Amino acid sequence: MTGPRPQAAALALRFASRDHPVRHLVQECRTALRHRYSVGLTLAADAAQAWRVSLCAEGPLAAQGESLQINLGEGPCVQALDQEDPVLADDLDHTSATRHWPVYAQQARAHGIHAVFALPLVHRSRPARPSGLVLSLYRDRPGPADETDLRTAQDHAEAAELLLLTAPAPDDDATHAWLLPADAVVHQALGMISYRHSLTTGQALALLRAHAHTTGSDLTTLAHAIVHAGLTLPDPPDTGSPRN
């Protein structure tokens, strides 16, 4: 990306002085799209470990669509970040469009999501910043997205990137200022899992995801149980006993 379009810069300026500016921006995006889509915004905090957090979700489908991708580690958002190109899945019943994420597609359809359009923005010039941002549109019926709607969503995605780039850079050991409280507790849980089971953060995330999938839970609920209720996950294969 060579630079933001004027529309994106104007949007960022409009919301920069508000509390939770990115959340307000995503709400405005859904309004600009005449509420025909639910809108989610995801940040790749660590692309190498497929560790992503949801910044905000607006509309009846977005929260579930975002949560599924984070819990499963797969989906159109993940694919869009990996290939650094939009993923326009206009019918989740078509296996040709969902072959990279069949489990996500199946579960998304079960929650009423039948089309997803993921628009990524990848930071190439500032490696110290988060590695990628994706704005996703969720719809309850199949069919291609209107080109005007995609341009509107792209403008809002670029504005979100500008807002995040102007946020103060956190210290390496600090919780990112833009993460939701739910995401912060997941980070805490990963640290506890890493210590107890002598795992890397990536391995801890894989174990957390596997247990969430097995129990039919989501990462945030499971993380709360680990951090606040003393839940200890079973040892992964061949790791020995957790450390106390």
PDB file of C-alpha atoms in Angstrom:
ATOM      1  CA  MET A   1       0.000   0.000   0.000  1.00  0.00           C
ATOM      2  CA  THR A   2       1.593   3.273  -1.139  1.00  0.00           C
ATOM      3  CA  GLY A   3      -0.542   5.578   0.960  1.00  0.00           C
ATOM      4  CA  PRO A   4      -4.059   6.058   2.265  1.00  0.00           C
ATOM      5  CA  ARG A   5      -6.751   7.447   0.016  1.00  0.00           C
ATOM      6  CA  PRO A   6      -8.093  10.904   0.909  1.00  0.00           C
ATOM      7  CA  GLN A   7     -11.370   9.355   2.092  1.00  0.00           C
ATOM      8  CA  ALA A   8      -9.481   7.159   4.554  1.00  0.00           C
ATOM      9  CA  ALA A   9      -7.424  10.058   5.897  1.00  0.00           C
ATOM     10  CA  ALA A  10     -10.579  12.116   6.400  1.00  0.00           C
ATOM     11  CA  LEU A  11     -12.258   9.264   8.268  1.00  0.00           C
ATOM     12  CA  ALA A  12      -9.237   8.777  10.546  1.00  0.00           C
ATOM     13  CA  LEU A  13      -9.152  12.484  11.337  1.00  0.00           C
ATOM     14  CA  ARG A  14     -12.872  12.449  12.102  1.00  0.00           C
ATOM     15  CA  PHE A  15     -12.544   9.752  14.766  1.00  0.00           C
ATOM     16  CA  ALA A  16      -8.994  10.313  16.084  1.00  0.00           C
ATOM     17  CA  SER A  17     -10.048  12.424  19.077  1.00  0.00           C
ATOM     18  CA  ARG A  18     -12.738  10.022  20.332  1.00  0.00           C
ATOM     19  CA  ASP A  19     -12.432   7.385  23.014  1.00  0.00           C
ATOM     20  CA  HIS A  20     -12.083   3.970  21.361  1.00  0.00           C
ATOM     21  CA  PRO A  21     -11.740   5.570  17.905  1.00  0.00           C
ATOM     22  CA  VAL A  22     -11.449   2.278  16.008  1.00  0.00           C
ATOM     23  CA  ARG A  23     -14.675   0.983  17.510  1.00  0.00           C
ATOM     24  CA  HIS A  24     -16.501   4.162  16.463  1.00  0.00           C
ATOM     25  CA  LEU A  25     -14.985   3.838  13.002  1.00  0.00           C
ATOM     26  CA  VAL A  26     -16.270   0.270  12.581  1.00  0.00           C
ATOM     27  CA  GLN A  27     -19.721   1.319  13.771  1.00  0.00           C
ATOM     28  CA  GLU A  28     -19.700   4.083  11.160  1.00  0.00           C
ATOM     29  CA  CYS A  29     -18.561   1.596   8.511  1.00  0.00           C
ATOM     30  CA  ARG A  30     -21.603  -0.584   9.142  1.00  0.00           C
ATOM     31  CA  THR A  31     -23.844   2.489   8.951  1.00  0.00           C
ATOM     32  CA  ALA A  32     -22.219   3.570   5.678  1.00  0.00           C
ATOM     33  CA  LEU A  33     -22.928   0.093   4.302  1.00  0.00           C
ATOM     34  CA  ARG A  34     -26.607   0.571   5.260  1.00  0.00           C
ATOM     35  CA  HIS A  35     -26.432  -2.317   7.733  1.00  0.00           C
ATOM     36  CA  ARG A  36     -26.345  -4.876   4.925  1.00  0.00           C
ATOM     37  CA  TYR A  37     -23.277  -6.494   6.507  1.00  0.00           C
ATOM     38  CA  SER A  38     -21.898  -7.150   9.944  1.00  0.00           C
ATOM     39  CA  VAL A  39     -18.383  -5.748  10.276  1.00  0.00           C
ATOM     40  CA  GLY A  40     -15.383  -7.097  12.185  1.00  0.00           C
ATOM     41  CA  LEU A  41     -11.845  -5.797  12.560  1.00  0.00           C
ATOM     42  CA  THR A  42      -9.008  -8.191  13.428  1.00  0.00           C
ATOM     43  CA  LEU A  43      -5.377  -7.487  14.275  1.00  0.00           C
ATOM     44  CA  ALA A  44      -2.567  -9.965  13.687  1.00  0.00           C
ATOM     45  CA  ALA A  45      -0.456  -9.477  16.800  1.00  0.00           C
ATOM     46  CA  ASP A  46       1.882 -12.299  15.746  1.00  0.00           C
ATOM     47  CA  ALA A  47       1.419 -13.599  12.211  1.00  0.00           C
ATOM     48  CA  ALA A  48       4.106 -16.270  12.610  1.00  0.00           C
ATOM     49  CA  GLN A  49       2.107 -17.877  15.429  1.00  0.00           C
ATOM     50  CA  ALA A  50      -1.264 -17.116  13.811  1.00  0.00           C
ATOM     51  CA  TRP A  51      -2.110 -15.144  16.963  1.00  0.00           C
ATOM     52  CA  ARG A  52      -4.898 -12.705  16.165  1.00  0.00           C
ATOM     53  CA  VAL A  53      -7.216 -10.587  18.286  1.00  0.00           C
ATOM     54  CA  SER A  54     -10.580  -9.047  17.483  1.00  0.00           C
ATOM     55  CA  LEU A  55     -10.560  -5.285  17.923  1.00  0.00           C
ATOM     56  CA  CYS A  56     -14.294  -4.870  17.475  1.00  0.00           C
ATOM     57  CA  ALA A  57     -17.348  -6.472  15.931  1.00  0.00           C
ATOM     58  CA  GLU A  58     -20.554  -4.731  14.869  1.00  0.00           C
ATOM     59  CA  GLY A  59     -23.740  -6.475  13.786  1.00  0.00           C
ATOM     60  CA  PRO A  60     -25.405  -9.796  14.601  1.00  0.00           C
ATOM     61  CA  LEU A  61     -22.915 -12.015  12.726  1.00  0.00           C
ATOM     62  CA  ALA A  62     -19.580 -10.322  13.322  1.00  0.00           C
ATOM     63  CA  ALA A  63     -18.823 -11.395  16.881  1.00  0.00           C
ATOM     64  CA  GLN A  64     -19.388 -15.060  16.073  1.00  0.00           C
ATOM     65  CA  GLY A  65     -17.520 -14.816  12.772  1.00  0.00           C
ATOM     66  CA  GLU A  66     -14.515 -13.192  14.430  1.00  0.00           C
ATOM     67  CA  SER A  67     -14.544 -15.568  17.400  1.00  0.00           C
ATOM     68  CA  LEU A  68     -14.605 -18.658  15.182  1.00  0.00           C
ATOM     69  CA  GLN A  69     -11.540 -17.520  13.247  1.00  0.00           C
ATOM     70  CA  ILE A  70      -9.584 -16.794  16.423  1.00  0.00           C
ATOM     71  CA  ASN A  71     -10.652 -20.037  18.108  1.00  0.00           C
ATOM     72  CA  LEU A  72      -9.949 -22.220  15.078  1.00  0.00           C
ATOM     73  CA  GLY A  73      -6.913 -20.390  13.695  1.00  0.00           C
ATOM     74  CA  GLU A  74      -8.427 -20.583  10.209  1.00  0.00           C
ATOM     75  CA  GLY A  75     -10.858 -18.650   8.051  1.00  0.00           C
ATOM     76  CA  PRO A  76     -10.999 -15.996   5.345  1.00  0.00           C
ATOM     77  CA  CYS A  77      -9.363 -13.410   7.609  1.00  0.00           C
ATOM     78  CA  VAL A  78      -6.412 -15.732   8.257  1.00  0.00           C
ATOM     79  CA  GLN A  79      -6.085 -16.556   4.554  1.00  0.00           C
ATOM     80  CA  ALA A  80      -6.265 -12.871   3.598  1.00  0.00           C
ATOM     81  CA  LEU A  81      -3.401 -12.034   5.937  1.00  0.00           C
ATOM     82  CA  ASP A  82      -1.330 -14.993   4.777  1.00  0.00           C
ATOM     83  CA  GLN A  83      -1.659 -14.131   1.087  1.00  0.00           C
ATOM     84  CA  GLU A  84      -1.839 -10.339   1.621  1.00  0.00           C
ATOM     85  CA  ASP A  85      -4.833 -10.111  -0.727  1.00  0.00           C
ATOM     86  CA  PRO A  86      -8.590  -9.837  -0.238  1.00  0.00           C
ATOM     87  CA  VAL A  87     -10.571 -13.042   0.179  1.00  0.00           C
ATOM     88  CA  LEU A  88     -14.065 -12.644  -1.258  1.00  0.00           C
ATOM     89  CA  ALA A  89     -15.969 -15.778  -0.284  1.00  0.00           C
ATOM     90  CA  ASP A  90     -19.448 -15.050  -1.608  1.00  0.00           C
ATOM     91  CA  ASP A  91     -20.879 -18.495  -0.849  1.00  0.00           C
ATOM     92  CA  LEU A  92     -19.634 -20.611   2.045  1.00  0.00           C
ATOM     93  CA  ASP A  93     -21.424 -23.633   0.577  1.00  0.00           C
ATOM     94  CA  HIS A  94     -18.919 -23.736  -2.298  1.00  0.00           C
ATOM     95  CA  THR A  95     -15.957 -25.908  -1.330  1.00  0.00           C
ATOM     96  CA  SER A  96     -13.767 -24.259  -3.986  1.00  0.00           C
ATOM     97  CA  ALA A  97     -13.931 -21.028  -1.985  1.00  0.00           C
ATOM     98  CA  THR A  98     -13.549 -22.622   1.443  1.00  0.00           C
ATOM     99  CA  ARG A  99     -11.006 -25.394   0.829  1.00  0.00           C
ATOM    100  CA  HIS A 100      -8.394 -23.612   2.990  1.00  0.00           C
ATOM    101  CA  TRP A 101     -10.754 -23.412   5.972  1.00  0.00           C
ATOM    102  CA  PRO A 102     -13.459 -26.114   5.807  1.00  0.00           C
ATOM    103  CA  VAL A 103     -14.066 -26.301   9.561  1.00  0.00           C
ATOM    104  CA  TYR A 104     -14.591 -22.545   9.790  1.00  0.00           C
ATOM    105  CA  ALA A 105     -16.977 -22.629   6.816  1.00  0.00           C
ATOM    106  CA  GLN A 106     -19.058 -25.399   8.354  1.00  0.00           C
ATOM    107  CA  GLN A 107     -19.327 -23.689  11.729  1.00  0.00           C
ATOM    108  CA  ALA A 108     -19.936 -20.253  10.205  1.00  0.00           C
ATOM    109  CA  ARG A 109     -22.865 -21.611   8.180  1.00  0.00           C
ATOM    110  CA  ALA A 110     -24.277 -23.140  11.357  1.00  0.00           C
ATOM    111  CA  HIS A 111     -24.339 -19.610  12.826  1.00  0.00           C
ATOM    112  CA  GLY A 112     -26.065 -18.086   9.809  1.00  0.00           C
ATOM    113  CA  ILE A 113     -23.001 -16.721   8.003  1.00  0.00           C
ATOM    114  CA  HIS A 114     -23.160 -17.467   4.272  1.00  0.00           C
ATOM    115  CA  ALA A 115     -20.694 -14.956   2.787  1.00  0.00           C
ATOM    116  CA  VAL A 116     -17.502 -13.329   4.105  1.00  0.00           C
ATOM    117  CA  PHE A 117     -15.354 -10.641   2.484  1.00  0.00           C
ATOM    118  CA  ALA A 118     -11.963 -10.145   4.174  1.00  0.00           C
ATOM    119  CA  LEU A 119      -9.928  -7.042   3.275  1.00  0.00           C
ATOM    120  CA  PRO A 120      -6.361  -7.085   4.648  1.00  0.00           C
ATOM    121  CA  LEU A 121      -3.906  -4.277   5.296  1.00  0.00           C
ATOM    122  CA  VAL A 122      -0.351  -5.415   5.946  1.00  0.00           C
ATOM    123  CA  HIS A 123       2.321  -3.158   7.490  1.00  0.00           C
ATOM    124  CA  ARG A 124       5.453  -3.511   5.420  1.00  0.00           C
ATOM    125  CA  SER A 125       7.338  -0.337   6.311  1.00  0.00           C
ATOM    126  CA  ARG A 126       7.194  -0.520  10.135  1.00  0.00           C
ATOM    127  CA  PRO A 127       8.111  -4.009  11.321  1.00  0.00           C
ATOM    128  CA  ALA A 128       7.970  -2.954  14.984  1.00  0.00           C
ATOM    129  CA  ARG A 129       4.240  -2.364  14.626  1.00  0.00           C
ATOM    130  CA  PRO A 130       1.539  -5.060  14.416  1.00  0.00           C
ATOM    131  CA  SER A 131       1.974  -7.088  11.253  1.00  0.00           C
ATOM    132  CA  GLY A 132      -1.507  -6.944   9.803  1.00  0.00           C
ATOM    133  CA  LEU A 133      -5.058  -5.725   9.990  1.00  0.00           C
ATOM    134  CA  VAL A 134      -8.181  -7.190   8.355  1.00  0.00           C
ATOM    135  CA  LEU A 135     -11.640  -5.695   8.041  1.00  0.00           C
ATOM    136  CA  SER A 136     -14.207  -8.427   7.395  1.00  0.00           C
ATOM    137  CA  LEU A 137     -17.776  -8.149   6.133  1.00  0.00           C
ATOM    138  CA  TYR A 138     -20.243 -10.888   7.123  1.00  0.00           C
ATOM    139  CA  ARG A 139     -23.568 -11.511   5.428  1.00  0.00           C
ATOM    140  CA  ASP A 140     -26.457 -13.901   6.037  1.00  0.00           C
ATOM    141  CA  ARG A 141     -26.991 -14.710   2.359  1.00  0.00           C
ATOM    142  CA  PRO A 142     -24.690 -15.776  -0.502  1.00  0.00           C
ATOM    143  CA  GLY A 143     -23.816 -13.598  -3.484  1.00  0.00           C
ATOM    144  CA  PRO A 144     -21.051 -11.194  -4.520  1.00  0.00           C
ATOM    145  CA  ALA A 145     -20.448  -7.969  -2.653  1.00  0.00           C
ATOM    146  CA  ASP A 146     -21.225  -4.696  -4.391  1.00  0.00           C
ATOM    147  CA  GLU A 147     -18.046  -2.990  -5.656  1.00  0.00           C
ATOM    148  CA  THR A 148     -19.110   0.285  -4.062  1.00  0.00           C
ATOM    149  CA  ASP A 149     -19.521  -1.476  -0.714  1.00  0.00           C
ATOM    150  CA  LEU A 150     -16.040  -2.990  -1.011  1.00  0.00           C
ATOM    151  CA  ARG A 151     -14.524   0.443  -1.723  1.00  0.00           C
ATOM    152  CA  THR A 152     -16.351   1.889   1.281  1.00  0.00           C
ATOM    153  CA  ALA A 153     -15.079  -0.931   3.482  1.00  0.00           C
ATOM    154  CA  GLN A 154     -11.536  -0.485   2.139  1.00  0.00           C
ATOM    155  CA  ASP A 155     -11.624   3.215   3.027  1.00  0.00           C
ATOM    156  CA  HIS A 156     -12.635   2.361   6.589  1.00  0.00           C
ATOM    157  CA  ALA A 157      -9.964  -0.351   6.816  1.00  0.00           C
ATOM    158  CA  GLU A 158      -7.270   2.123   5.750  1.00  0.00           C
ATOM    159  CA  ALA A 159      -8.603   4.652   8.258  1.00  0.00           C
ATOM    160  CA  ALA A 160      -8.376   2.024  11.003  1.00  0.00           C
ATOM    161  CA  GLU A 161      -4.764   1.379  10.042  1.00  0.00           C
ATOM    162  CA  LEU A 162      -3.993   5.096  10.313  1.00  0.00           C
ATOM    163  CA  LEU A 163      -5.592   5.232  13.766  1.00  0.00           C
ATOM    164  CA  LEU A 164      -3.535   2.251  14.952  1.00  0.00           C
ATOM    165  CA  LEU A 165      -0.313   3.620  13.479  1.00  0.00           C
ATOM    166  CA  THR A 166      -0.763   6.851  15.431  1.00  0.00           C
ATOM    167  CA  ALA A 167      -1.430   4.997  18.713  1.00  0.00           C
ATOM    168  CA  PRO A 168       1.476   5.050  21.191  1.00  0.00           C
ATOM    169  CA  ALA A 169       3.747   2.034  20.735  1.00  0.00           C
ATOM    170  CA  PRO A 170       3.521  -0.258  23.790  1.00  0.00           C
ATOM    171  CA  ASP A 171       6.555  -1.699  25.541  1.00  0.00           C
ATOM    172  CA  ASP A 172       7.368  -5.279  24.617  1.00  0.00           C
ATOM    173  CA  ASP A 173       6.045  -6.609  27.930  1.00  0.00           C
ATOM    174  CA  ALA A 174       2.945  -4.396  28.052  1.00  0.00           C
ATOM    175  CA  THR A 175      -0.531  -5.313  26.942  1.00  0.00           C
ATOM    176  CA  HIS A 176      -1.342  -3.557  23.666  1.00  0.00           C
ATOM    177  CA  ALA A 177      -3.420  -0.476  24.403  1.00  0.00           C
ATOM    178  CA  TRP A 178      -5.898  -1.284  21.663  1.00  0.00           C
ATOM    179  CA  LEU A 179      -6.691  -4.832  22.749  1.00  0.00           C
ATOM    180  CA  LEU A 180     -10.061  -5.489  24.310  1.00  0.00           C
ATOM    181  CA  PRO A 181     -10.112  -6.693  27.938  1.00  0.00           C
ATOM    182  CA  ALA A 182     -11.191 -10.129  26.715  1.00  0.00           C
ATOM    183  CA  ASP A 183      -8.043 -10.350  24.605  1.00  0.00           C
ATOM    184  CA  ALA A 184      -5.874  -9.309  27.544  1.00  0.00           C
ATOM    185  CA  VAL A 185      -7.099 -12.263  29.618  1.00  0.00           C
ATOM    186  CA  VAL A 186      -6.215 -14.604  26.742  1.00  0.00           C
ATOM    187  CA  HIS A 187      -2.666 -13.244  26.832  1.00  0.00           C
ATOM    188  CA  GLN A 188      -2.557 -13.884  30.592  1.00  0.00           C
ATOM    189  CA  ALA A 189      -3.803 -17.431  30.085  1.00  0.00           C
ATOM    190  CA  LEU A 190      -1.153 -18.104  27.446  1.00  0.00           C
ATOM    191  CA  GLY A 191       1.547 -17.012  29.866  1.00  0.00           C
ATOM    192  CA  MET A 192       0.219 -19.351  32.546  1.00  0.00           C
ATOM    193  CA  ILE A 193      -0.062 -22.272  30.107  1.00  0.00           C
ATOM    194  CA  SER A 194       3.470 -21.638  28.854  1.00  0.00           C
ATOM    195  CA  TYR A 195       4.836 -21.745  32.409  1.00  0.00           C
ATOM    196  CA  ARG A 196       2.824 -24.725  33.626  1.00  0.00           C
ATOM    197  CA  HIS A 197       3.529 -26.922  30.607  1.00  0.00           C
ATOM    198  CA  SER A 198       6.992 -25.624  29.607  1.00  0.00           C
ATOM    199  CA  LEU A 199       5.698 -24.561  26.190  1.00  0.00           C
ATOM    200  CA  THR A 200       6.411 -21.725  23.817  1.00  0.00           C
ATOM    201  CA  THR A 201       3.665 -19.138  23.363  1.00  0.00           C
ATOM    202  CA  GLY A 202       2.785 -20.669  20.008  1.00  0.00           C
ATOM    203  CA  GLN A 203       2.470 -24.136  21.530  1.00  0.00           C
ATOM    204  CA  ALA A 204       0.393 -22.702  24.387  1.00  0.00           C
ATOM    205  CA  LEU A 205      -1.960 -21.104  21.887  1.00  0.00           C
ATOM    206  CA  ALA A 206      -2.302 -24.412  20.013  1.00  0.00           C
ATOM    207  CA  LEU A 207      -3.118 -26.209  23.274  1.00  0.00           C
ATOM    208  CA  LEU A 208      -5.672 -23.563  24.254  1.00  0.00           C
ATOM    209  CA  ARG A 209      -7.330 -23.761  20.838  1.00  0.00           C
ATOM    210  CA  ALA A 210      -7.408 -27.549  20.891  1.00  0.00           C
ATOM    211  CA  HIS A 211      -9.062 -27.614  24.324  1.00  0.00           C
ATOM    212  CA  ALA A 212     -11.578 -24.943  23.301  1.00  0.00           C
ATOM    213  CA  HIS A 213     -12.490 -26.965  20.220  1.00  0.00           C
ATOM    214  CA  THR A 214     -12.779 -30.215  22.201  1.00  0.00           C
ATOM    215  CA  THR A 215     -15.000 -28.677  24.878  1.00  0.00           C
ATOM    216  CA  GLY A 216     -17.064 -26.507  22.539  1.00  0.00           C
ATOM    217  CA  SER A 217     -15.930 -23.378  24.364  1.00  0.00           C
ATOM    218  CA  ASP A 218     -14.349 -20.179  23.092  1.00  0.00           C
ATOM    219  CA  LEU A 219     -10.900 -18.833  23.892  1.00  0.00           C
ATOM    220  CA  THR A 220     -12.066 -15.983  26.100  1.00  0.00           C
ATOM    221  CA  THR A 221     -14.317 -18.134  28.312  1.00  0.00           C
ATOM    222  CA  LEU A 222     -11.608 -20.752  28.625  1.00  0.00           C
ATOM    223  CA  ALA A 223      -8.955 -18.126  29.384  1.00  0.00           C
ATOM    224  CA  HIS A 224     -11.118 -16.670  32.177  1.00  0.00           C
ATOM    225  CA  ALA A 225     -11.401 -20.131  33.727  1.00  0.00           C
ATOM    226  CA  ILE A 226      -7.614 -20.567  33.603  1.00  0.00           C
ATOM    227  CA  VAL A 227      -6.771 -17.135  35.002  1.00  0.00           C
ATOM    228  CA  HIS A 228      -9.588 -16.632  37.506  1.00  0.00           C
ATOM    229  CA  ALA A 229     -10.909 -20.112  38.384  1.00  0.00           C
ATOM    230  CA  GLY A 230      -7.717 -22.161  38.575  1.00  0.00           C
ATOM    231  CA  LEU A 231      -8.437 -24.374  35.562  1.00  0.00           C
ATOM    232  CA  THR A 232      -5.417 -26.399  34.428  1.00  0.00           C
ATOM    233  CA  LEU A 233      -5.425 -27.892  30.944  1.00  0.00           C
ATOM    234  CA  PRO A 234      -4.431 -31.517  30.356  1.00  0.00           C
ATOM    235  CA  ASP A 235      -0.821 -32.012  29.317  1.00  0.00           C
ATOM    236  CA  PRO A 236      -0.266 -32.139  25.571  1.00  0.00           C
ATOM    237  CA  PRO A 237       1.283 -35.405  24.325  1.00  0.00           C
ATOM    238  CA  ASP A 238       4.954 -35.984  25.172  1.00  0.00           C
ATOM    239  CA  THR A 239       5.436 -32.891  27.313  1.00  0.00           C
ATOM    240  CA  GLY A 240       5.618 -34.411  30.801  1.00  0.00           C
ATOM    241  CA  SER A 241       3.971 -32.915  33.858  1.00  0.00           C
ATOM    242  CA  PRO A 242       3.223 -29.198  34.177  1.00  0.00           C
ATOM    243  CA  ARG A 243       5.439 -27.132  36.402  1.00  0.00           C
ATOM    244  CA  ASN A 244       3.977 -25.811  39.621  1.00  0.00           C
TER     245      ASN A 244
END
